[in-house]
CSV table of C-alpha atoms and ligand atoms in Angstrom, one decimal:
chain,number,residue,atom,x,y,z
A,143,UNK,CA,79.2,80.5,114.2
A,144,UNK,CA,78.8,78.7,111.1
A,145,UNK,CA,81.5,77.7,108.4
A,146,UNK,CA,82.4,80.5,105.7
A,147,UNK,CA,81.2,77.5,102.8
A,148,UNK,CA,78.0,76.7,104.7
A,149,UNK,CA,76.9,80.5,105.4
A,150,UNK,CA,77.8,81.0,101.5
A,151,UNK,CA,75.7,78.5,100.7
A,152,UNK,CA,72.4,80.7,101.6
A,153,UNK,CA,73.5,84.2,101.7
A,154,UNK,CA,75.2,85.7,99.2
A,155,UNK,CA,78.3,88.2,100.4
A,156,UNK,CA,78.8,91.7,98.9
A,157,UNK,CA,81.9,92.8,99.1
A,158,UNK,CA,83.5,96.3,97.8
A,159,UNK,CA,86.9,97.8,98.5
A,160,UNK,CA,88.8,101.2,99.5
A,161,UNK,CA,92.4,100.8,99.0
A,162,UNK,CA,95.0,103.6,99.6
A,163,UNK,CA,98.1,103.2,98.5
A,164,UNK,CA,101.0,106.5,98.8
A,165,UNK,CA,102.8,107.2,95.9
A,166,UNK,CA,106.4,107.0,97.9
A,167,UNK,CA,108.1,106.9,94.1
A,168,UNK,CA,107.8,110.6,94.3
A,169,UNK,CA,110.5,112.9,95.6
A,170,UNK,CA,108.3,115.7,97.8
A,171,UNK,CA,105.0,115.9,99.3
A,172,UNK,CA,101.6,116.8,97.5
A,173,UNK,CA,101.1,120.5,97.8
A,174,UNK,CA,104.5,121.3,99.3
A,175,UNK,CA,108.4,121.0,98.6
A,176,UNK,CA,109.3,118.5,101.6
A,177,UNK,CA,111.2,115.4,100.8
A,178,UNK,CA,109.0,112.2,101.3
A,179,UNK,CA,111.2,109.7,103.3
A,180,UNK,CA,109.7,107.0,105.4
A,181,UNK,CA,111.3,106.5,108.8
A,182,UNK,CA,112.7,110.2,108.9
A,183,UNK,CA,113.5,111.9,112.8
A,184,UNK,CA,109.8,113.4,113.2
A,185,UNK,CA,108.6,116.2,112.2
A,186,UNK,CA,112.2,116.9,110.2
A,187,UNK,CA,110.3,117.2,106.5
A,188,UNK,CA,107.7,119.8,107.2
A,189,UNK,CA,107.0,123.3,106.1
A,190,UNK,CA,104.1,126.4,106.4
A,191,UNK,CA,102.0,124.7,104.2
A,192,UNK,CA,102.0,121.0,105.7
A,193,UNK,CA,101.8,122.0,109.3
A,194,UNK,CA,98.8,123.9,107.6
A,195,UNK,CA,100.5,127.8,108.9
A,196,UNK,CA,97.7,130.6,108.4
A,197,UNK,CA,99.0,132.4,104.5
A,198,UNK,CA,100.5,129.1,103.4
A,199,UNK,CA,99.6,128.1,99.8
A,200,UNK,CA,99.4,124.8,98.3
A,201,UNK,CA,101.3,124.4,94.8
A,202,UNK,CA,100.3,120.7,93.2
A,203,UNK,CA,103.0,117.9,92.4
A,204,UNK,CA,102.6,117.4,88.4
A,205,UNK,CA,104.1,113.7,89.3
A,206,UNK,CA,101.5,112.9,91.6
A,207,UNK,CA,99.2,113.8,88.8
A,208,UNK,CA,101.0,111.7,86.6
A,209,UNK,CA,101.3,108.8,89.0
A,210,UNK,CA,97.6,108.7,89.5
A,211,UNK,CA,96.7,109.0,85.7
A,212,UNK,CA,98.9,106.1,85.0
A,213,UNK,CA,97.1,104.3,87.7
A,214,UNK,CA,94.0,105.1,86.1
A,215,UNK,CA,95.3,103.8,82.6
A,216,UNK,CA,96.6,100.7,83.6
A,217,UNK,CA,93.1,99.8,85.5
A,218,UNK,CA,91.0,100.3,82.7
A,219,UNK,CA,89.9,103.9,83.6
A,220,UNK,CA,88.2,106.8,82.0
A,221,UNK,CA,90.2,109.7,82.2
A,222,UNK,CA,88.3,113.2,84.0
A,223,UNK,CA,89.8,116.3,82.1
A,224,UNK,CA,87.9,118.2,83.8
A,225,UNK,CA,87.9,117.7,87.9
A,226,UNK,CA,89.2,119.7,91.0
A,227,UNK,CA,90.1,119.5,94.5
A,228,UNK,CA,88.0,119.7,97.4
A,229,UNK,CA,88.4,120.4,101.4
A,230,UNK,CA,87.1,117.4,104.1
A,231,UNK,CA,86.7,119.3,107.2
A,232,UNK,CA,87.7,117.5,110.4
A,233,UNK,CA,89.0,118.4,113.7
A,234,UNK,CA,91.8,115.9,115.1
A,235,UNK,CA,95.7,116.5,115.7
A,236,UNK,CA,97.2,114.4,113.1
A,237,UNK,CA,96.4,117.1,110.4
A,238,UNK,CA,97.0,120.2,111.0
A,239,UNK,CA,95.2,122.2,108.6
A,240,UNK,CA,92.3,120.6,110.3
A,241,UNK,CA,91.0,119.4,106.7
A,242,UNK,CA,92.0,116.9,104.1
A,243,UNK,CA,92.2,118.0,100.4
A,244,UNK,CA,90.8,115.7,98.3
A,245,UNK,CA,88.3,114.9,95.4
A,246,UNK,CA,84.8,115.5,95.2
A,247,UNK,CA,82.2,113.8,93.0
A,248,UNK,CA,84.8,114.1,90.1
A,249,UNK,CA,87.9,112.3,90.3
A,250,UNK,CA,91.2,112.0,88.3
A,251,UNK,CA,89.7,108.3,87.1
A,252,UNK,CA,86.5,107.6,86.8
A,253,UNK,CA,84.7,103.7,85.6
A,254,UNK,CA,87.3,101.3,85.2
A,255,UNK,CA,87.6,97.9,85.8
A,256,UNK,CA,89.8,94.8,86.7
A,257,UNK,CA,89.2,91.3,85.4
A,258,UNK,CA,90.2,88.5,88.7
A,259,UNK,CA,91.3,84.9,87.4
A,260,UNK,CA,90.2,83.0,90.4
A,261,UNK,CA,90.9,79.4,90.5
A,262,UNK,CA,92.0,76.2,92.3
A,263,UNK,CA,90.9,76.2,96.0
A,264,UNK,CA,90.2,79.7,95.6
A,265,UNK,CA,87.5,79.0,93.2
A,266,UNK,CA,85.1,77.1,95.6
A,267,UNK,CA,83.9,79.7,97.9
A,268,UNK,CA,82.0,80.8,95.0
A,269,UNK,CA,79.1,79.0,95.5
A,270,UNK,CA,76.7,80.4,92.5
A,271,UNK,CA,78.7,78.8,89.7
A,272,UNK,CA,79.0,75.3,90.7
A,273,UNK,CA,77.5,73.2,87.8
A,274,UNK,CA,78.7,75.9,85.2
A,275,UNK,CA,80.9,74.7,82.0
A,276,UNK,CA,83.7,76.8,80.8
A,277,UNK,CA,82.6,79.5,78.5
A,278,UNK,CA,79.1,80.1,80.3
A,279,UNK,CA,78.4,83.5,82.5
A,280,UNK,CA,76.1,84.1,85.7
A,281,UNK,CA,76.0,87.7,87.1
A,282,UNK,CA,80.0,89.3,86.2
A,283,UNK,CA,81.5,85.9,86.0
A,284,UNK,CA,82.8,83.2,83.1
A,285,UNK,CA,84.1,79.7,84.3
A,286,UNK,CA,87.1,78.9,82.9
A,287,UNK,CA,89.0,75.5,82.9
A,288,UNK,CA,90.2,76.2,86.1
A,289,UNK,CA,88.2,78.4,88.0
A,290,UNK,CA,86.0,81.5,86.9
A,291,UNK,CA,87.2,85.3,85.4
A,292,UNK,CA,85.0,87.8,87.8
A,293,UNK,CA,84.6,91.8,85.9
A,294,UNK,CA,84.9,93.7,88.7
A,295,UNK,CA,84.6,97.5,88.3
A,296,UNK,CA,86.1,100.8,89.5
A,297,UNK,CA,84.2,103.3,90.2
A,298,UNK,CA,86.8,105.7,90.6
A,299,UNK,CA,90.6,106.6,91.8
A,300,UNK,CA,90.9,110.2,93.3
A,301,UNK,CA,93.8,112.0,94.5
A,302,UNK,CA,94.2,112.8,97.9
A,303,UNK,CA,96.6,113.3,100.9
A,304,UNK,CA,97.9,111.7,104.1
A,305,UNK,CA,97.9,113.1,107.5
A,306,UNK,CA,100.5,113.2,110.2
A,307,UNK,CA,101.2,110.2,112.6
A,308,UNK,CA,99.9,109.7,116.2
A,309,UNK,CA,101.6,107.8,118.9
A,310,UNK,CA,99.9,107.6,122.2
A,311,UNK,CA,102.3,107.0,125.3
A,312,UNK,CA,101.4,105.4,128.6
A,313,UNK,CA,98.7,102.9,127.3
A,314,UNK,CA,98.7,99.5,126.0
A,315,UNK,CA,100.3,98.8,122.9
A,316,UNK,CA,100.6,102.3,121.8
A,317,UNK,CA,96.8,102.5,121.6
A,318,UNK,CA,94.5,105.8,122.8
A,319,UNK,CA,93.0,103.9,125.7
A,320,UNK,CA,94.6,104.4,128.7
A,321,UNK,CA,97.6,106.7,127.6
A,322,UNK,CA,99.1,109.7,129.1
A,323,UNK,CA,99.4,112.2,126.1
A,324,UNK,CA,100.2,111.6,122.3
A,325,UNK,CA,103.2,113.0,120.2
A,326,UNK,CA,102.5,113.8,116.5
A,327,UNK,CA,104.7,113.2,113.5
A,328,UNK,CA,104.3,115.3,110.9
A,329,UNK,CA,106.6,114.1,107.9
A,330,UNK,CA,103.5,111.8,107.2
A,331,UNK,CA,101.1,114.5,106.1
A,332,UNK,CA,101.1,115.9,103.0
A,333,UNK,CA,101.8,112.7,100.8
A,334,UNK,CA,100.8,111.7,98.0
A,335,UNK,CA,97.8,108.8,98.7
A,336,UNK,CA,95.4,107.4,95.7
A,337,UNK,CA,92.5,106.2,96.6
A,338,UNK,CA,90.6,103.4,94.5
A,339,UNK,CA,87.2,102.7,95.3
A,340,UNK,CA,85.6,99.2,93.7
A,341,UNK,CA,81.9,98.7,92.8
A,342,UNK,CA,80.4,95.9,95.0
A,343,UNK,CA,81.0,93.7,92.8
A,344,UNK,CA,83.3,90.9,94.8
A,345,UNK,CA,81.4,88.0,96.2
A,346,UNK,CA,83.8,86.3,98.1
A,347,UNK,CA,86.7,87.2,100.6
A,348,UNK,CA,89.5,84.8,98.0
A,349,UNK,CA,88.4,87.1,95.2
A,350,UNK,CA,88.7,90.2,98.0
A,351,UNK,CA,92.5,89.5,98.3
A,352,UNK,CA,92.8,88.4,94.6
A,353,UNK,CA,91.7,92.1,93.6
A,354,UNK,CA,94.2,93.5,96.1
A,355,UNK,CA,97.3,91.8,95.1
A,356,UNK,CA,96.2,92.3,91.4
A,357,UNK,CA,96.2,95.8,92.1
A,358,UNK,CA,99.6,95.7,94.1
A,359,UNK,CA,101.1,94.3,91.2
A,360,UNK,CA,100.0,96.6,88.5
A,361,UNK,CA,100.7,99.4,90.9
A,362,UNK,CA,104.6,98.0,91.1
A,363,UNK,CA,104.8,97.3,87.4
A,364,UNK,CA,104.5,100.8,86.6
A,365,UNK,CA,106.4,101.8,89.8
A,366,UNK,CA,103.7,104.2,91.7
A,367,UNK,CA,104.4,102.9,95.2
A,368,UNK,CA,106.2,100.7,97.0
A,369,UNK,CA,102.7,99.4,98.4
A,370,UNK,CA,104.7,98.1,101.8
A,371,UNK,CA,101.7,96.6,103.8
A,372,UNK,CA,103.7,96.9,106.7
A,373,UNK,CA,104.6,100.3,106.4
A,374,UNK,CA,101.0,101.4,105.4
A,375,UNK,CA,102.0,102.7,102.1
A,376,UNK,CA,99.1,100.2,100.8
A,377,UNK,CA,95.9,100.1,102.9
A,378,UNK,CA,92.6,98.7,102.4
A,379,UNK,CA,89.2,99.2,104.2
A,380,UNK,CA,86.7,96.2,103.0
A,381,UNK,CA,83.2,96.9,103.4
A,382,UNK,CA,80.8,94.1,103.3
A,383,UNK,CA,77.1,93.2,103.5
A,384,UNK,CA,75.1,90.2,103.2
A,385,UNK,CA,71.4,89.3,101.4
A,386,UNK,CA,69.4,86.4,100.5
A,387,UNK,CA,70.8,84.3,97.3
A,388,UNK,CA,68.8,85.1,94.6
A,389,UNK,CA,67.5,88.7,96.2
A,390,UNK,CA,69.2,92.0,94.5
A,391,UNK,CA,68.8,94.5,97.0
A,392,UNK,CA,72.0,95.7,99.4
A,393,UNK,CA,72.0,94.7,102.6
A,394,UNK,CA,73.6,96.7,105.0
A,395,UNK,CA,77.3,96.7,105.0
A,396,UNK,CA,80.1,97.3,107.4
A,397,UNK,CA,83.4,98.5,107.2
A,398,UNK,CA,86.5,96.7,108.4
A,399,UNK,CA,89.5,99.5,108.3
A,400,UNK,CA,93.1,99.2,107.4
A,401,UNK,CA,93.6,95.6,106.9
A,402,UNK,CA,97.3,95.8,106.5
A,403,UNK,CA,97.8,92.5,105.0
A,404,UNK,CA,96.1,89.9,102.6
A,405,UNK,CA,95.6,87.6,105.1
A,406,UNK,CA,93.8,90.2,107.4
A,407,UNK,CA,92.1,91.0,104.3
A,408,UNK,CA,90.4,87.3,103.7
A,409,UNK,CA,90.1,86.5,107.5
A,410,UNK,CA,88.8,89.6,108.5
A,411,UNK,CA,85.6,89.5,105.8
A,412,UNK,CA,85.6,85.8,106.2
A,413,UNK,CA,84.6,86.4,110.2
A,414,UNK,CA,82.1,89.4,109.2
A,415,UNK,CA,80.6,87.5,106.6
A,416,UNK,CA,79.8,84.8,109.3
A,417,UNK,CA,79.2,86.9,112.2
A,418,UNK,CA,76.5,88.9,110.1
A,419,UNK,CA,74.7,85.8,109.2
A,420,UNK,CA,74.7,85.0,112.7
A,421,UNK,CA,73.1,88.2,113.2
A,422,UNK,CA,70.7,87.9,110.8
A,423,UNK,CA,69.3,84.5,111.0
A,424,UNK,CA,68.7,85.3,115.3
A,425,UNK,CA,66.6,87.9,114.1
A,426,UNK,CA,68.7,90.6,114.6
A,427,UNK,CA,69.8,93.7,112.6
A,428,UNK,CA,73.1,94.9,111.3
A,429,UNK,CA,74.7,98.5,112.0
A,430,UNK,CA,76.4,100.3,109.3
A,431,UNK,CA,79.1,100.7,111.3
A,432,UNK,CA,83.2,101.0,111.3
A,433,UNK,CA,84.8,97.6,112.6
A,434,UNK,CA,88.2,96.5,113.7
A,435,UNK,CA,89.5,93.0,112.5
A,436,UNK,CA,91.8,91.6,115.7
A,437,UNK,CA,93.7,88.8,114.2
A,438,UNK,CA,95.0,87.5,117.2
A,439,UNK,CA,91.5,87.0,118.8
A,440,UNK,CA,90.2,86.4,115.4
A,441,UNK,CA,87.3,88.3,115.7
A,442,UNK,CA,85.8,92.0,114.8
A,443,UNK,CA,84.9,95.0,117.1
A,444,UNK,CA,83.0,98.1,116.7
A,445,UNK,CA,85.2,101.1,116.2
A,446,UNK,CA,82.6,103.7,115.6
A,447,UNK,CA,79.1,104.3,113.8
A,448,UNK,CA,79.6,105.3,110.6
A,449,UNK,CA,80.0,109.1,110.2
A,450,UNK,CA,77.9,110.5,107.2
A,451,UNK,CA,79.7,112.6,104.1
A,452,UNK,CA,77.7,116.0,105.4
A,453,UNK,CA,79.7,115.5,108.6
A,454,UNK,CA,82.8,116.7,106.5
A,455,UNK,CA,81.2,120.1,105.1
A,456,UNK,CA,83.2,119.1,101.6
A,457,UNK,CA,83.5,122.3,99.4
A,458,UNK,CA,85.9,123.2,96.5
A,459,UNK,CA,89.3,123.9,97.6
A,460,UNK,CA,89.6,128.0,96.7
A,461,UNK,CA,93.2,127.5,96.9
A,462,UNK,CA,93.5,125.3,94.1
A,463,UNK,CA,92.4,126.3,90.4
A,464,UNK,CA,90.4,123.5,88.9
A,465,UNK,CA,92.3,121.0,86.3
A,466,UNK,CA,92.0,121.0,82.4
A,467,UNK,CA,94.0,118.3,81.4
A,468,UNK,CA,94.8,118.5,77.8
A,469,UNK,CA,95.0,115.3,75.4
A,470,UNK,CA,99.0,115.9,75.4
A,471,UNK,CA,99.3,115.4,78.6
A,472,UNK,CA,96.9,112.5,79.2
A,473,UNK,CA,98.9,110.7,75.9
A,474,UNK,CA,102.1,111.4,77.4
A,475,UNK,CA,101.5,109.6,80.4
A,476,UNK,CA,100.6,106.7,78.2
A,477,UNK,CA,103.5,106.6,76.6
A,478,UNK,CA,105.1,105.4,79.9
A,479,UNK,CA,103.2,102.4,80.5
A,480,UNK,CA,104.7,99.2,80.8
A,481,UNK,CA,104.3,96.2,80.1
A,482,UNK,CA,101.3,94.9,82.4
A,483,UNK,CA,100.9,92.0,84.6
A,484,UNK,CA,97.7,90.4,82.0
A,485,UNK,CA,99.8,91.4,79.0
A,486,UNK,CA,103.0,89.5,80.6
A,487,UNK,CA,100.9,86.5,81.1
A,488,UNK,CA,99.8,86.7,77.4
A,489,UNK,CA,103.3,87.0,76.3
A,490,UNK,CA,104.8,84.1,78.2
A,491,UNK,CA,101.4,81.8,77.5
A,492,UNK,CA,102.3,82.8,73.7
A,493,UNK,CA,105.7,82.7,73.4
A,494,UNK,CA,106.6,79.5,75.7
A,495,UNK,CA,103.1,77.5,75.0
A,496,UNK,CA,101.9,78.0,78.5
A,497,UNK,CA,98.4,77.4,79.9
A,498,UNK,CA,96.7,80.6,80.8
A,499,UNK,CA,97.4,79.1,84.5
A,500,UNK,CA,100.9,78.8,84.5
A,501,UNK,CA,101.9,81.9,82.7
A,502,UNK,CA,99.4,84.2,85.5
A,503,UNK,CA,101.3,82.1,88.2
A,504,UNK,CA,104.8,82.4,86.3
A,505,UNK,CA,104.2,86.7,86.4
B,677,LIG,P1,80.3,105.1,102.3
B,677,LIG,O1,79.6,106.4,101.9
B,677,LIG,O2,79.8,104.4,103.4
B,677,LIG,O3,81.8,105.3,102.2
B,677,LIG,P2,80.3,104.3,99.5
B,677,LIG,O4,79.1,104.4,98.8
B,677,LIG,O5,81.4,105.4,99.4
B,677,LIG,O6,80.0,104.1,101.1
B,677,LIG,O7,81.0,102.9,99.2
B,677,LIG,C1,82.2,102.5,99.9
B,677,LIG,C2,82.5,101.1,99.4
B,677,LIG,O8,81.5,100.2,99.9
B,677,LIG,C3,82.6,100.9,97.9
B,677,LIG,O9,83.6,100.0,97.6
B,677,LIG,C4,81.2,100.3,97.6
B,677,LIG,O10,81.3,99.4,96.5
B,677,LIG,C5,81.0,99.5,98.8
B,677,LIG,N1,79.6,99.3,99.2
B,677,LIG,C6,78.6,100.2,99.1
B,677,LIG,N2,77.4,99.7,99.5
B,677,LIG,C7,77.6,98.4,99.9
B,677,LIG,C8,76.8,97.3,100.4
B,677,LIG,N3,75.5,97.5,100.7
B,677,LIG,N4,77.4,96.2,100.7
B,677,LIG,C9,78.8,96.0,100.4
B,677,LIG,N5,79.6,96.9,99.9
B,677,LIG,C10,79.0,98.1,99.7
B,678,LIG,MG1,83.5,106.0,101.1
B,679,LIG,ZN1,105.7,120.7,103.6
C-alpha cells in the first residue's frame, strides 16, 4: 500500500463523523429514575421501564434536554422547537425493549458548525492548499500563518439512549466468536447518549481527530460528559470515501465504528483511506460497508454490510408527547454557558499579547 501523502496527492478523502458521547453529568437515566453510575454491580440500577417491562412508561429527563441544547449552543446550532422522539426497532439482547428511542428527521440541533485551526505538521496532509497565502480560501478552508481554518458543519445533534452491556464468556478476548453464552448488564441502557453527526466536510484524518478533541473540549467546558474514551462515554464511528481531486461527486464510503481513541481515530481512516485507493486504482470497487479498525494489526476488517434505515421500521414514539420548546427555556439554557474554548483563546491572545497559536495551544 501506498503512503497516506502520496495517495492524498491524487485522491481526495471525504471524511464525516458520528460521535456519541453519554451525558454521565446527569444524576438518572433518560426515561427512567435509575442512578447513572459507571462501574456499578450489574444490573443493580434498573427498573420496569429500562428492562423495557410490558405497561412501563417513559417520563423524559428535563437535564438531558438541557444538556443537549447547551451542546447545540455551544456548536453553533440552530435550535428545533418543534421535534419528537422516535422508536428504532431491533431485535438483540442488549436492549430490552427491543427498540431504541431516538430522533427522527428533526433533532434537538439542527445546522451548526465548528471552525478547526489546523496547523504545523498537521497542516500538510492537506494537499489542496499548498501554494495558498494567508487570507486566501479554496473549498471551506482559509490558510493562516500557520496552517489553515477548515468550516466544518453539523448537520445535526439528536438525543438518544444507550443500551445494556454484553459480555461473551468462553471465547477469545471476550469477543462473540467462539463463546459459550453471554451475560447482559443492564445499568448501561437507558442513558443519556448525544449524538452529533458532521457534514462531509473533513478532508483529512489530522483534521478527523482535530474536530474530535475540539468537540471533547467544548463538551467538558460546559460539563456535559466526562467524554472518558476508555470508558466509552465518548465514541466516534468515521465514515470515509474517496474520489478523484478535482471531481465533486461522493464516492462510496465506509464506516469504521467505535474508535475509542484519537489515535485510533487518525490511524484507522489513515489505513482506509489507503486501502480504498488500493482498491480503486486495481480496478476494483468499494462496499459500503461497516469496518473494524485493529490497531494491533494495523489494519481494517469487515464487520457487516451496511444495514439500510427501512431495516429499523422508525415511527414516532406514541409514548412520548412531541416537544414545544418555548424561547424561555431555550434562553435559559444560554444563560449557563461558559466561557468557550475559541473565546478563551481570544481572551488570553488579547489580554497577554499572544499569537493566535499559542493562546489555542495555552487552552
Ligand atoms: P448512513 O445512512 O450510512 O448512516 P448518513 O447519511 O447518515 O449515512 O451519514 C453518516 C455520516 O457519513 C455523516 O457524517 C456524513 O457526513 C458522512 N457521509 C455521508 N456520505 C459520505 C460519503 N460518500 N463519504 C464520506 N462520508 C460520508
Ligand atoms: Mg447514520
Ligand atoms: Zn430504569
Amino acid at each position: 500500500m501506498r503512503k497516506l501523502e502520496e495517495v492524498l496527492k491524487d485522491w481526495e478523502a471525504v471524511i464525516g463523523l458520528e460521535i456519541h458521547a453519554e451525558l454521565t453529568t446527569l444524576n438518572t437515566k433518560m426515561f427512567c429514575g435509575c442512578k447513572l453510575e459507571f462501574g456499578a454491580d450489574p444490573n443493580t440500577h434498573t427498573c420496569p421501564v429500562c428492562l423495557g417491562l410490558p405497561g412501563a412508561l417513559p417520563v423524559p429527563n428535563k437535564a438531558a434536554i438541557e444538556s443537549i441544547v447547551l451542546a447545540g449552543l455551544a456548536t453553533n446550532c440552530d435550535i428545533e422547537k418543534h421535534s419528537m422522539f422516535y422508536r428504532k426497532n431491533y431485535m438483540y439482547p442488549d436492549m430490552a425493549k427491543n427498540f431504541q428511542t431516538t430522533q427522527g428527521p428533526v433533532a434537538f440541533c439542527m445546522r451548526g458548525h465548528l471552525d478547526l485551526d489546523v496547523d504545523g505538521p498537521a497542516a500538510k496532509e492537506r494537499g489542496d492548499i499548498a501554494g495558498l497565502k494567508p487570507g486566501e480560501t479554496c473549498e471551506n478552508v482559509t490558510v493562516t500563518d500557520s496552517g489553515y481554518t477548515a468550516h466544518v458543519g453539523i448537520t445535526r445533534i439528536h438525543m438518544e439512549e444507550d443500551a445494556g452491556k454484553m459480555i461473551h464468556i468462553g471465547g477469545d478476548e471476550g469477543r462473540i466468536a467462539g463463546a459459550t453464552h453471554s451475560l447482559v448488564d443492564y445499568n448501561r441502557a437507558g442513558t443519556p447518549l448525544i449524538e452529533l453527526v458532521t457534514e462531509p466536510d473533513l478532508r483529512t484524518p489530522e483534521e478527523a481527530r482535530l474536530f474530535m478533541q475540539k468537540l471533547r473540549q467544548i463538551y467538558l467546558a460546559i460539563g456535559i460528559s466526562d467524554c472518558s474514551m476508555e470508558e466509552g462515554s465518548m465514541r466516534c464511528d468515521g465514515n470515509v470515501s474517496l474520489r478523484r481531486r478535482g471531481s465533486t461527486k461522493l464516492g462510496v464510503k465506509t464506516e469504521l465504528k467505535n474508535m475509542n481513541s484519537f489515535k485510533n481515530l487518525h490511524d484507522g481512516l489513515a489505513y482506509e483511506i489507503c486501502r480504498q485507493a488500493e482498491v480503486l486504482e486495481e480496478g476494483g470497487q468499494i462496499y459500503q460497508e461497516t469496518r473494524h479498525w485493529d490497531p494491533t494489526m494495523k489494519h481494517t476488517i469487515v464487520m457487516r454490510v451496511k444495514e439500510t434505515a427501512d431495516d429499523y421500521r422508525l415511527f414516532p414514539e406514541p409514548d412520548l408527547a412531541p416537544y414545544d420548546l418555548s424561547d424561555e427555556f431555550i434562553e435559559g439554557v444560554r444563560a449557563k454557558l461558559p466561557e468557550l474554548p475559541d473565546q478563551k483563546a481570544a481572551r488570553f491572545a488579547e489580554e497577554f499579547g499572544l499569537s493566535a497559536y499559542d493562546a489555542r495551544h495555552l487552552v
